[in-house]
């Protein structure tokens, strides 16, 4: 949904034309796959980080327009909520300059943005859900000014026909309704991109699906929402509910949700784009002037605008991406399960684990997805989101085991092998994957620290729940800037 769209009203004719154009795009895409027209000789990786804005006291700052103007950098963009921003780190090969170079690039960009944001009274925080966020902050007035967000909001509720129900049971219980999609803005994530060839796409997507639960358990960083202590990664159930276009009756009929894990292992990237057309009506039926078949026949590369716009309104936890760069098309797996933060060091460790483990699994003689049901992978995701480092996850040959045991015994060695095959030597691998190892040894990640620090403040000061969350948030920001991994953060 990064594409700019105008404010408008859609007609039945718009939807009919869009359906036809979607089929034209899908046909052109199939032809491109047959003719092997894709760039993949030097695969690159990419990174997007969504951030929250807070004021000096750690409360949400509805200032993204002013902050974006102050940063004045095309790498930065608005997100759904007025308290959100997103940065797109330029793509690179995985080992270019070593991880230190990537870390420096990210930290320099974030530090520059922090300096500019401070000039207009705001500060950046990388966290899955901002702990000080109140439900009153996610009303319609909290929606970003860009017309595309208002249009998306209107279309979700036109399709749904009733208010959204948000329901999460954790340590506390949350039961509420929303009349806008702004609660989705509470969910801020880290998104890793991996460019792959058409022939390899299915294997990498399947591998990413198989490890989604493990990723979330290790990196959980969203235990609080609207003042309530819920799941370790509350972002997962919140996102699933906050963009749901289905009424209760439609759910019972088996209609697929737009925030979707999927329902099967795939054999081709085409399977996913075909599902987009088959299962999901258009939310934003905007037609481009390009005729994709004419463009192909003329020897050029089509943008496939309708296919990519539709894909951007279907929120798979691992999303296929078709894009054109320098007149060459390419394919990417966009890994979307992880929360933002807590630090750049943690983010890069999460990336090393993801890139290494997917490569290690793809290179195995007998793929894990041939030994594991798809539903087991989905169950792992929700178990991990609920319990984080305390989750027990299923893995072939091991059964249901604690996540730390699974990672230390089976998956961390595979991640090392995978990074080695990507060309990353031990001097680079050890510090990055060492952070993952120490999370397992200590049983601590961002969510655990937030919970422990909140209870420490609440029990020792009795200042009230919101004030304890606010103080915890300010301490979080201080540690975030130190860039020491979250498993090392003290509770005091």
Tab-separated table of C-alpha atoms in Angstrom:
chain	number	residue	atom	x	y	z
A	1	UNK	CA	0.000	0.000	0.000
A	2	UNK	CA	2.958	2.345	-0.486
A	3	UNK	CA	1.414	3.630	-3.720
A	4	UNK	CA	-0.174	7.088	-3.645
A	5	UNK	CA	-3.870	7.036	-4.488
A	6	UNK	CA	-6.331	9.926	-4.891
A	7	UNK	CA	-9.474	10.484	-2.846
A	8	UNK	CA	-12.377	9.142	-4.934
A	9	UNK	CA	-15.552	7.065	-5.088
A	10	UNK	CA	-15.499	3.739	-6.964
A	11	UNK	CA	-18.260	2.591	-9.305
A	12	UNK	CA	-19.341	-0.863	-10.420
A	13	UNK	CA	-17.698	-0.122	-13.765
A	14	UNK	CA	-14.405	0.590	-11.971
A	15	UNK	CA	-14.570	-2.817	-10.302
A	16	UNK	CA	-15.416	-4.625	-13.532
A	17	UNK	CA	-12.512	-2.989	-15.383
A	18	UNK	CA	-10.163	-3.726	-12.511
A	19	UNK	CA	-11.078	-7.415	-12.483
A	20	UNK	CA	-10.300	-7.627	-16.209
A	21	UNK	CA	-6.988	-5.770	-15.782
A	22	UNK	CA	-6.019	-8.046	-12.882
A	23	UNK	CA	-6.485	-11.071	-15.134
A	24	UNK	CA	-4.455	-9.359	-17.878
A	25	UNK	CA	-1.657	-8.739	-15.353
A	26	UNK	CA	-1.768	-12.332	-14.147
A	27	UNK	CA	-1.547	-13.611	-17.726
A	28	UNK	CA	1.425	-11.336	-18.410
A	29	UNK	CA	3.091	-12.468	-15.198
A	30	UNK	CA	2.669	-16.121	-16.212
A	31	UNK	CA	4.268	-15.356	-19.577
A	32	UNK	CA	7.207	-13.642	-17.875
A	33	UNK	CA	7.731	-16.669	-15.631
A	34	UNK	CA	7.722	-18.974	-18.670
A	35	UNK	CA	10.215	-16.783	-20.502
A	36	UNK	CA	12.554	-16.349	-17.490
A	37	UNK	CA	12.646	-12.577	-17.720
A	38	UNK	CA	13.651	-11.920	-14.095
A	39	UNK	CA	16.783	-10.427	-12.543
A	40	UNK	CA	18.337	-12.708	-9.929
A	41	UNK	CA	22.038	-13.117	-10.745
A	42	UNK	CA	23.128	-10.875	-7.835
A	43	UNK	CA	20.359	-11.213	-5.256
A	44	UNK	CA	19.921	-8.361	-2.833
A	45	UNK	CA	18.345	-7.941	0.573
A	46	UNK	CA	16.324	-5.003	1.847
A	47	UNK	CA	14.933	-3.679	5.097
A	48	UNK	CA	11.972	-1.535	6.150
A	49	UNK	CA	11.517	-0.339	9.723
A	50	UNK	CA	8.314	1.230	11.026
A	51	UNK	CA	8.717	3.532	14.018
A	52	UNK	CA	6.573	5.379	16.529
A	53	UNK	CA	6.808	9.045	17.418
A	54	UNK	CA	6.668	10.188	21.036
A	55	UNK	CA	7.001	13.485	22.856
A	56	UNK	CA	9.560	14.214	25.571
A	57	UNK	CA	7.481	12.358	28.173
A	58	UNK	CA	7.068	9.185	26.091
A	59	UNK	CA	3.460	9.830	25.033
A	60	UNK	CA	2.369	9.458	21.369
A	61	UNK	CA	3.244	12.466	19.204
A	62	UNK	CA	0.845	13.037	16.282
A	63	UNK	CA	3.506	14.813	14.264
A	64	UNK	CA	4.523	12.590	11.343
A	65	UNK	CA	3.883	15.259	8.686
A	66	UNK	CA	6.082	17.806	10.447
A	67	UNK	CA	8.762	15.215	11.236
A	68	UNK	CA	8.827	13.999	7.636
A	69	UNK	CA	9.270	17.565	6.406
A	70	UNK	CA	12.086	18.084	8.900
A	71	UNK	CA	13.902	14.886	7.864
A	72	UNK	CA	13.548	15.762	4.150
A	73	UNK	CA	14.791	12.387	2.917
A	74	UNK	CA	13.060	10.248	0.282
A	75	UNK	CA	13.922	7.097	2.259
A	76	UNK	CA	11.324	8.132	4.863
A	77	UNK	CA	7.553	7.961	4.433
A	78	UNK	CA	4.372	8.276	6.429
A	79	UNK	CA	2.547	5.239	7.755
A	80	UNK	CA	-1.079	4.669	8.697
A	81	UNK	CA	-1.075	6.584	11.993
A	82	UNK	CA	-0.029	10.171	12.594
A	83	UNK	CA	2.334	8.788	15.249
A	84	UNK	CA	4.104	6.488	12.720
A	85	UNK	CA	6.955	6.801	10.222
A	86	UNK	CA	8.726	4.250	8.038
A	87	UNK	CA	12.259	4.127	6.681
A	88	UNK	CA	13.299	2.081	3.657
A	89	UNK	CA	16.970	1.138	3.868
A	90	UNK	CA	18.510	0.919	0.361
A	91	UNK	CA	18.882	-2.659	-0.957
A	92	UNK	CA	22.286	-4.314	-0.894
A	93	UNK	CA	23.911	-7.692	-1.202
A	94	UNK	CA	23.907	-9.482	2.142
A	95	UNK	CA	27.668	-9.381	2.686
A	96	UNK	CA	28.475	-5.987	1.139
A	97	UNK	CA	30.912	-4.291	3.482
A	98	UNK	CA	30.062	-6.691	6.295
A	99	UNK	CA	27.356	-6.321	8.934
A	100	UNK	CA	29.169	-3.404	10.543
A	101	UNK	CA	28.634	-1.360	7.397
A	102	UNK	CA	24.901	-2.154	7.324
A	103	UNK	CA	24.565	-1.372	11.027
A	104	UNK	CA	26.349	1.959	10.602
A	105	UNK	CA	24.124	2.887	7.659
A	106	UNK	CA	20.966	2.139	9.630
A	107	UNK	CA	22.106	3.854	12.808
A	108	UNK	CA	23.282	6.936	10.908
A	109	UNK	CA	19.894	7.209	9.195
A	110	UNK	CA	17.976	6.792	12.448
A	111	UNK	CA	20.214	9.208	14.364
A	112	UNK	CA	19.827	11.852	11.660
A	113	UNK	CA	16.046	11.426	11.744
A	114	UNK	CA	16.032	11.628	15.551
A	115	UNK	CA	17.927	14.917	15.431
A	116	UNK	CA	15.514	16.383	12.892
A	117	UNK	CA	12.451	15.058	14.768
A	118	UNK	CA	13.695	16.620	18.012
A	119	UNK	CA	13.635	20.008	16.277
A	120	UNK	CA	9.827	19.731	16.004
A	121	UNK	CA	9.293	18.233	19.457
A	122	UNK	CA	9.210	14.502	18.645
A	123	UNK	CA	11.408	11.459	19.188
A	124	UNK	CA	11.676	8.046	17.503
A	125	UNK	CA	11.128	4.705	19.200
A	126	UNK	CA	11.475	1.242	17.640
A	127	UNK	CA	8.940	-0.984	19.387
A	128	UNK	CA	6.253	-3.401	18.228
A	129	UNK	CA	3.421	-1.532	19.987
A	130	UNK	CA	3.965	1.780	21.767
A	131	UNK	CA	3.252	0.995	25.455
A	132	UNK	CA	1.797	4.449	26.189
A	133	UNK	CA	-0.730	4.290	23.349
A	134	UNK	CA	-4.317	4.853	24.485
A	135	UNK	CA	-7.406	3.809	22.584
A	136	UNK	CA	-8.286	7.496	22.167
A	137	UNK	CA	-5.075	7.880	20.127
A	138	UNK	CA	-6.350	5.549	17.394
A	139	UNK	CA	-9.564	7.348	16.461
A	140	UNK	CA	-10.118	8.739	12.974
A	141	UNK	CA	-8.217	11.888	13.953
A	142	UNK	CA	-5.123	9.713	14.410
A	143	UNK	CA	-5.161	8.632	10.756
A	144	UNK	CA	-2.361	10.070	8.616
A	145	UNK	CA	-3.310	12.911	6.311
A	146	UNK	CA	-2.423	11.111	3.070
A	147	UNK	CA	-5.721	10.467	1.173
A	148	UNK	CA	-4.774	6.829	0.507
A	149	UNK	CA	-5.261	5.968	4.184
A	150	UNK	CA	-8.681	7.582	4.372
A	151	UNK	CA	-9.670	5.804	1.164
A	152	UNK	CA	-8.460	2.467	2.496
A	153	UNK	CA	-10.360	3.088	5.725
A	154	UNK	CA	-13.561	3.806	3.809
A	155	UNK	CA	-13.221	0.715	1.638
A	156	UNK	CA	-12.530	-1.638	4.564
A	157	UNK	CA	-15.670	-0.507	6.363
A	158	UNK	CA	-17.735	-0.491	3.168
A	159	UNK	CA	-16.772	-4.145	2.687
A	160	UNK	CA	-17.277	-5.007	6.359
A	161	UNK	CA	-20.496	-3.113	7.003
A	162	UNK	CA	-19.954	-2.821	10.769
A	163	UNK	CA	-17.431	-1.750	13.417
A	164	UNK	CA	-14.288	-3.792	14.031
A	165	UNK	CA	-14.222	-5.986	17.121
A	166	UNK	CA	-10.826	-6.310	18.811
A	167	UNK	CA	-10.543	-9.131	21.318
A	168	UNK	CA	-7.323	-10.429	22.905
A	169	UNK	CA	-6.981	-12.581	26.021
A	170	UNK	CA	-3.614	-12.511	27.761
A	171	UNK	CA	-2.580	-11.608	31.296
A	172	UNK	CA	-5.391	-9.053	30.994
A	173	UNK	CA	-8.426	-9.157	28.706
A	174	UNK	CA	-9.114	-6.648	25.937
A	175	UNK	CA	-12.618	-6.273	24.512
A	176	UNK	CA	-13.323	-3.219	22.392
A	177	UNK	CA	-14.724	-1.933	19.111
A	178	UNK	CA	-13.222	0.437	16.550
A	179	UNK	CA	-14.933	2.496	13.854
A	180	UNK	CA	-11.712	3.086	11.876
A	181	UNK	CA	-8.708	0.974	10.886
A	182	UNK	CA	-6.403	3.273	12.882
A	183	UNK	CA	-5.785	0.587	15.571
A	184	UNK	CA	-3.689	-1.145	12.880
A	185	UNK	CA	-1.259	1.771	13.219
A	186	UNK	CA	-0.377	0.455	16.676
A	187	UNK	CA	1.432	-2.402	14.902
A	188	UNK	CA	4.948	-1.335	13.902
A	189	UNK	CA	7.142	-3.932	12.271
A	190	UNK	CA	10.481	-4.792	10.748
A	191	UNK	CA	10.249	-6.172	7.220
A	192	UNK	CA	13.100	-8.127	5.669
A	193	UNK	CA	13.235	-8.510	1.885
A	194	UNK	CA	15.060	-11.275	0.032
A	195	UNK	CA	15.397	-11.262	-3.745
A	196	UNK	CA	15.133	-14.761	-5.217
A	197	UNK	CA	14.850	-16.391	-8.621
A	198	UNK	CA	11.454	-17.625	-9.862
A	199	UNK	CA	12.691	-21.222	-9.606
A	200	UNK	CA	13.711	-20.768	-5.958
A	201	UNK	CA	10.830	-18.585	-4.809
A	202	UNK	CA	8.525	-21.357	-3.588
A	203	UNK	CA	11.274	-22.956	-1.495
A	204	UNK	CA	12.210	-19.681	0.197
A	205	UNK	CA	8.574	-18.731	0.835
A	206	UNK	CA	7.828	-22.160	2.284
A	207	UNK	CA	10.926	-21.944	4.490
A	208	UNK	CA	9.905	-18.487	5.720
A	209	UNK	CA	6.431	-19.773	6.568
A	210	UNK	CA	7.897	-22.756	8.441
A	211	UNK	CA	10.016	-20.548	10.731
A	212	UNK	CA	7.564	-17.666	11.282
A	213	UNK	CA	6.647	-18.894	14.759
A	214	UNK	CA	10.287	-19.281	15.771
A	215	UNK	CA	11.065	-15.752	14.580
A	216	UNK	CA	8.199	-14.263	16.570
A	217	UNK	CA	9.034	-16.175	19.766
A	218	UNK	CA	12.640	-14.966	19.669
A	219	UNK	CA	11.889	-11.347	18.764
A	220	UNK	CA	8.555	-10.636	20.538
A	221	UNK	CA	8.380	-6.967	21.560
A	222	UNK	CA	4.683	-6.042	21.891
A	223	UNK	CA	3.262	-7.097	25.276
A	224	UNK	CA	1.082	-4.019	25.976
A	225	UNK	CA	-1.879	-2.492	24.158
A	226	UNK	CA	-4.172	0.272	25.441
A	227	UNK	CA	-2.745	-0.131	28.933
A	228	UNK	CA	-3.356	-3.888	29.097
A	229	UNK	CA	-0.793	-6.684	29.326
A	230	UNK	CA	-1.740	-9.180	26.635
A	231	UNK	CA	0.375	-11.482	24.407
A	232	UNK	CA	4.154	-11.290	24.150
A	233	UNK	CA	3.607	-10.265	20.500
A	234	UNK	CA	0.148	-8.672	20.665
A	235	UNK	CA	0.867	-7.148	17.259
A	236	UNK	CA	-0.063	-10.460	15.602
A	237	UNK	CA	-3.699	-10.762	16.799
A	238	UNK	CA	-4.205	-6.994	16.639
A	239	UNK	CA	-3.134	-6.789	13.000
A	240	UNK	CA	-5.284	-9.793	12.109
A	241	UNK	CA	-8.369	-8.110	13.579
A	242	UNK	CA	-7.774	-4.430	12.768
A	243	UNK	CA	-7.904	-4.875	8.969
A	244	UNK	CA	-10.558	-7.580	8.773
A	245	UNK	CA	-13.100	-6.837	6.048
A	246	UNK	CA	-15.309	-9.790	7.065
A	247	UNK	CA	-18.432	-9.646	9.199
A	248	UNK	CA	-19.007	-12.548	11.599
A	249	UNK	CA	-21.356	-14.231	9.121
A	250	UNK	CA	-18.803	-14.009	6.322
A	251	UNK	CA	-16.139	-15.547	8.574
A	252	UNK	CA	-18.386	-18.538	9.249
A	253	UNK	CA	-18.741	-19.039	5.490
A	254	UNK	CA	-14.983	-19.596	5.239
A	255	UNK	CA	-14.016	-16.399	3.416
A	256	UNK	CA	-10.271	-15.802	3.744
A	257	UNK	CA	-9.010	-12.917	5.898
A	258	UNK	CA	-6.894	-10.170	4.320
A	259	UNK	CA	-4.289	-10.585	7.050
A	260	UNK	CA	-3.429	-14.118	6.137
A	261	UNK	CA	-0.923	-16.802	6.937
A	262	UNK	CA	-2.118	-18.775	3.909
A	263	UNK	CA	-3.483	-22.301	3.702
A	264	UNK	CA	-0.899	-24.450	1.896
A	265	UNK	CA	2.704	-24.861	0.877
A	266	UNK	CA	3.245	-23.537	-2.648
A	267	UNK	CA	4.938	-24.824	-5.800
A	268	UNK	CA	5.412	-21.456	-7.534
A	269	UNK	CA	5.203	-17.733	-6.839
A	270	UNK	CA	2.342	-17.771	-9.351
A	271	UNK	CA	0.235	-19.665	-6.791
A	272	UNK	CA	0.190	-16.656	-4.464
A	273	UNK	CA	-0.740	-14.041	-7.056
A	274	UNK	CA	-3.402	-16.357	-8.435
A	275	UNK	CA	-4.855	-16.690	-4.917
A	276	UNK	CA	-4.966	-12.893	-4.685
A	277	UNK	CA	-7.233	-12.750	-7.716
A	278	UNK	CA	-9.299	-15.800	-6.833
A	279	UNK	CA	-10.053	-15.066	-3.173
A	280	UNK	CA	-9.954	-11.305	-2.623
A	281	UNK	CA	-12.208	-8.611	-4.116
A	282	UNK	CA	-10.474	-5.341	-4.870
A	283	UNK	CA	-10.361	-2.774	-2.080
A	284	UNK	CA	-8.883	-0.086	-4.342
A	285	UNK	CA	-9.928	-0.785	-7.956
A	286	UNK	CA	-7.625	1.759	-9.615
A	287	UNK	CA	-6.771	0.974	-13.238
A	288	UNK	CA	-3.522	1.980	-14.921
A	289	UNK	CA	-3.307	2.932	-18.595
A	290	UNK	CA	-0.667	0.307	-19.377
A	291	UNK	CA	-1.639	-2.767	-21.395
A	292	UNK	CA	0.732	-5.399	-19.953
A	293	UNK	CA	0.524	-7.687	-22.998
A	294	UNK	CA	1.351	-4.851	-25.402
A	295	UNK	CA	4.270	-3.841	-23.187
A	296	UNK	CA	5.607	-7.400	-23.171
A	297	UNK	CA	5.138	-7.818	-26.919
A	298	UNK	CA	7.052	-4.582	-27.420
A	299	UNK	CA	10.028	-6.007	-25.551
A	300	UNK	CA	9.582	-3.835	-22.456
A	301	UNK	CA	8.849	-4.698	-18.839
A	302	UNK	CA	5.290	-4.125	-17.570
A	303	UNK	CA	4.720	-2.531	-14.180
A	304	UNK	CA	1.673	-4.776	-13.536
A	305	UNK	CA	0.168	-1.924	-11.510
A	306	UNK	CA	-3.151	-3.624	-10.722
A	307	UNK	CA	-1.470	-6.842	-9.611
A	308	UNK	CA	0.928	-5.001	-7.284
A	309	UNK	CA	-1.752	-2.703	-5.835
A	310	UNK	CA	-4.013	-5.656	-5.072
A	311	UNK	CA	-1.066	-7.490	-3.516
A	312	UNK	CA	-0.433	-4.471	-1.272
A	313	UNK	CA	-3.924	-4.746	0.229
A	314	UNK	CA	-3.512	-8.436	1.148
A	315	UNK	CA	-1.380	-8.674	4.269
A	316	UNK	CA	0.360	-12.024	4.140
A	317	UNK	CA	2.890	-12.583	6.900
A	318	UNK	CA	5.282	-13.540	4.091
A	319	UNK	CA	4.274	-11.548	1.036
A	320	UNK	CA	5.399	-12.086	-2.561
A	321	UNK	CA	6.700	-8.930	-4.201
A	322	UNK	CA	6.976	-8.181	-7.914
A	323	UNK	CA	8.927	-5.021	-8.699
A	324	UNK	CA	10.801	-3.373	-11.557
A	325	UNK	CA	14.198	-1.740	-10.986
A	326	UNK	CA	16.397	-0.333	-13.762
A	327	UNK	CA	13.954	-1.784	-16.331
A	328	UNK	CA	14.484	-5.307	-14.987
A	329	UNK	CA	11.770	-7.190	-13.071
A	330	UNK	CA	12.587	-9.154	-9.934
A	331	UNK	CA	10.855	-11.168	-7.215
A	332	UNK	CA	11.220	-10.839	-3.457
A	333	UNK	CA	9.966	-12.570	-0.355
A	334	UNK	CA	8.889	-9.885	2.122
A	335	UNK	CA	9.078	-11.238	5.669
A	336	UNK	CA	6.552	-9.276	7.762
A	337	UNK	CA	6.150	-11.190	11.035
A	338	UNK	CA	8.658	-9.310	13.201
A	339	UNK	CA	8.064	-6.274	15.421
A	340	UNK	CA	10.258	-3.202	15.264
A	341	UNK	CA	13.222	-2.949	17.646
A	342	UNK	CA	14.287	-2.996	20.343
A	343	UNK	CA	17.706	-1.921	18.957
A	344	UNK	CA	19.515	-1.900	15.638
A	345	UNK	CA	21.719	-4.689	17.024
A	346	UNK	CA	18.617	-6.800	17.711
A	347	UNK	CA	17.175	-6.040	14.272
A	348	UNK	CA	20.347	-7.133	12.498
A	349	UNK	CA	20.553	-10.304	14.606
A	350	UNK	CA	16.953	-11.092	13.621
A	351	UNK	CA	17.891	-10.518	9.989
A	352	UNK	CA	20.965	-12.743	10.158
A	353	UNK	CA	18.901	-15.526	11.732
A	354	UNK	CA	16.174	-15.196	9.085
A	355	UNK	CA	18.480	-15.035	6.058
A	356	UNK	CA	20.734	-17.798	7.336
A	357	UNK	CA	17.988	-20.156	8.460
A	358	UNK	CA	15.914	-19.881	5.280
A	359	UNK	CA	19.019	-20.629	3.201
A	360	UNK	CA	19.915	-23.540	5.473
A	361	UNK	CA	16.417	-25.021	5.173
A	362	UNK	CA	16.231	-24.530	1.397
A	363	UNK	CA	19.515	-26.390	0.973
A	364	UNK	CA	18.425	-29.385	3.068
A	365	UNK	CA	18.014	-32.623	1.150
A	366	UNK	CA	14.528	-33.218	2.510
A	367	UNK	CA	12.662	-29.911	2.930
A	368	UNK	CA	11.052	-29.246	6.294
A	369	UNK	CA	7.775	-28.361	4.557
A	370	UNK	CA	7.580	-31.926	3.231
A	371	UNK	CA	7.657	-33.186	6.841
A	372	UNK	CA	5.459	-30.597	8.542
A	373	UNK	CA	1.807	-29.734	8.005
A	374	UNK	CA	0.994	-26.178	6.992
A	375	UNK	CA	-1.446	-25.896	9.888
A	376	UNK	CA	1.363	-26.785	12.326
A	377	UNK	CA	3.393	-23.837	11.031
A	378	UNK	CA	0.395	-21.531	11.536
A	379	UNK	CA	-0.233	-22.920	15.027
A	380	UNK	CA	3.418	-22.230	15.850
A	381	UNK	CA	2.967	-18.568	14.873
A	382	UNK	CA	0.076	-18.022	17.265
A	383	UNK	CA	1.653	-20.031	20.098
A	384	UNK	CA	4.812	-17.933	19.724
A	385	UNK	CA	2.895	-14.652	19.628
A	386	UNK	CA	1.028	-15.603	22.803
A	387	UNK	CA	3.944	-16.892	24.902
A	388	UNK	CA	7.136	-15.573	23.292
A	389	UNK	CA	10.277	-17.125	24.764
A	390	UNK	CA	8.094	-19.438	26.878
A	391	UNK	CA	6.416	-20.974	23.809
A	392	UNK	CA	6.574	-24.648	22.930
A	393	UNK	CA	6.674	-25.130	19.155
A	394	UNK	CA	6.341	-28.168	16.906
A	395	UNK	CA	9.266	-29.206	14.712
A	396	UNK	CA	9.649	-32.402	12.646
A	397	UNK	CA	11.788	-35.005	14.386
A	398	UNK	CA	11.563	-33.190	17.718
A	399	UNK	CA	7.851	-32.932	18.395
A	400	UNK	CA	6.666	-30.054	20.582
A	401	UNK	CA	9.650	-28.497	22.352
A	402	UNK	CA	10.585	-25.221	24.102
A	403	UNK	CA	11.623	-22.628	21.555
A	404	UNK	CA	15.060	-22.183	23.145
A	405	UNK	CA	15.795	-25.889	22.863
A	406	UNK	CA	14.643	-25.944	19.246
A	407	UNK	CA	16.839	-22.994	18.303
A	408	UNK	CA	19.969	-24.033	20.196
A	409	UNK	CA	19.888	-27.694	19.195
A	410	UNK	CA	18.588	-27.557	15.629
A	411	UNK	CA	18.052	-24.157	14.033
A	412	UNK	CA	21.031	-22.038	15.087
A	413	UNK	CA	23.546	-24.430	13.476
A	414	UNK	CA	21.456	-24.334	10.289
A	415	UNK	CA	21.458	-20.530	10.364
A	416	UNK	CA	25.274	-20.542	10.628
A	417	UNK	CA	25.479	-22.904	7.643
A	418	UNK	CA	23.108	-20.764	5.629
A	419	UNK	CA	25.018	-17.542	6.280
A	420	UNK	CA	28.257	-19.300	5.366
A	421	UNK	CA	26.701	-20.306	2.033
A	422	UNK	CA	25.653	-16.700	1.487
A	423	UNK	CA	29.364	-15.848	1.841
A	424	UNK	CA	29.402	-14.514	5.407
A	425	UNK	CA	32.461	-15.666	7.336
A	426	UNK	CA	32.570	-16.628	11.016
A	427	UNK	CA	33.871	-13.248	12.157
A	428	UNK	CA	30.615	-11.694	10.896
A	429	UNK	CA	28.266	-14.541	11.823
A	430	UNK	CA	29.277	-15.084	15.417
A	431	UNK	CA	28.372	-11.661	16.862
A	432	UNK	CA	25.020	-11.565	15.073
A	433	UNK	CA	23.848	-15.083	15.813
A	434	UNK	CA	25.434	-14.821	19.252
A	435	UNK	CA	22.647	-12.380	20.144
A	436	UNK	CA	20.058	-15.023	19.174
A	437	UNK	CA	21.933	-17.629	21.206
A	438	UNK	CA	22.001	-15.416	24.296
A	439	UNK	CA	18.283	-14.689	24.049
A	440	UNK	CA	17.750	-18.443	24.251
A	441	UNK	CA	20.205	-18.897	27.125
A	442	UNK	CA	18.768	-16.010	29.181
A	443	UNK	CA	15.134	-16.413	28.097
A	444	UNK	CA	14.965	-12.659	27.551
A	445	UNK	CA	13.881	-10.470	24.648
A	446	UNK	CA	12.177	-7.088	24.293
A	447	UNK	CA	8.779	-8.319	25.480
A	448	UNK	CA	10.233	-9.970	28.590
A	449	UNK	CA	12.144	-6.800	29.505
A	450	UNK	CA	9.033	-4.633	29.029
A	451	UNK	CA	6.952	-6.897	31.261
A	452	UNK	CA	9.589	-7.129	33.975
A	453	UNK	CA	10.369	-3.410	33.952
A	454	UNK	CA	6.703	-2.430	34.046
A	455	UNK	CA	6.006	-4.681	37.031
A	456	UNK	CA	9.167	-3.480	38.796
A	457	UNK	CA	8.046	0.151	38.466
A	458	UNK	CA	4.420	-0.615	39.276
A	459	UNK	CA	5.231	-2.702	42.353
A	460	UNK	CA	7.867	-0.341	43.745
A	461	UNK	CA	6.238	3.035	43.115
A	462	UNK	CA	2.458	2.417	42.944
A	463	UNK	CA	2.160	5.360	40.546
A	464	UNK	CA	-0.616	3.772	38.501
A	465	UNK	CA	-0.583	1.664	35.371
A	466	UNK	CA	-0.235	4.338	32.701
A	467	UNK	CA	2.466	6.219	34.590
A	468	UNK	CA	4.402	2.962	35.069
A	469	UNK	CA	4.144	2.285	31.323
A	470	UNK	CA	5.272	5.824	30.573
A	471	UNK	CA	8.332	5.511	32.804
A	472	UNK	CA	9.135	2.127	31.327
A	473	UNK	CA	8.888	3.624	27.820
A	474	UNK	CA	11.339	6.397	28.682
A	475	UNK	CA	13.802	3.834	30.057
A	476	UNK	CA	13.311	1.736	26.914
A	477	UNK	CA	14.248	4.714	24.728
A	478	UNK	CA	17.426	5.318	26.751
A	479	UNK	CA	18.541	1.688	26.335
A	480	UNK	CA	17.518	1.675	22.666
A	481	UNK	CA	19.971	4.496	21.966
A	482	UNK	CA	22.788	2.600	23.703
A	483	UNK	CA	22.259	-0.197	21.127
A	484	UNK	CA	23.043	-3.000	23.581
A	485	UNK	CA	20.865	-6.050	22.731
A	486	UNK	CA	17.670	-6.222	24.794
A	487	UNK	CA	18.644	-9.463	26.567
A	488	UNK	CA	21.353	-7.426	28.358
A	489	UNK	CA	19.047	-4.652	29.592
A	490	UNK	CA	18.839	-4.422	33.401
A	491	UNK	CA	15.602	-4.099	35.357
A	492	UNK	CA	16.226	-1.519	38.044
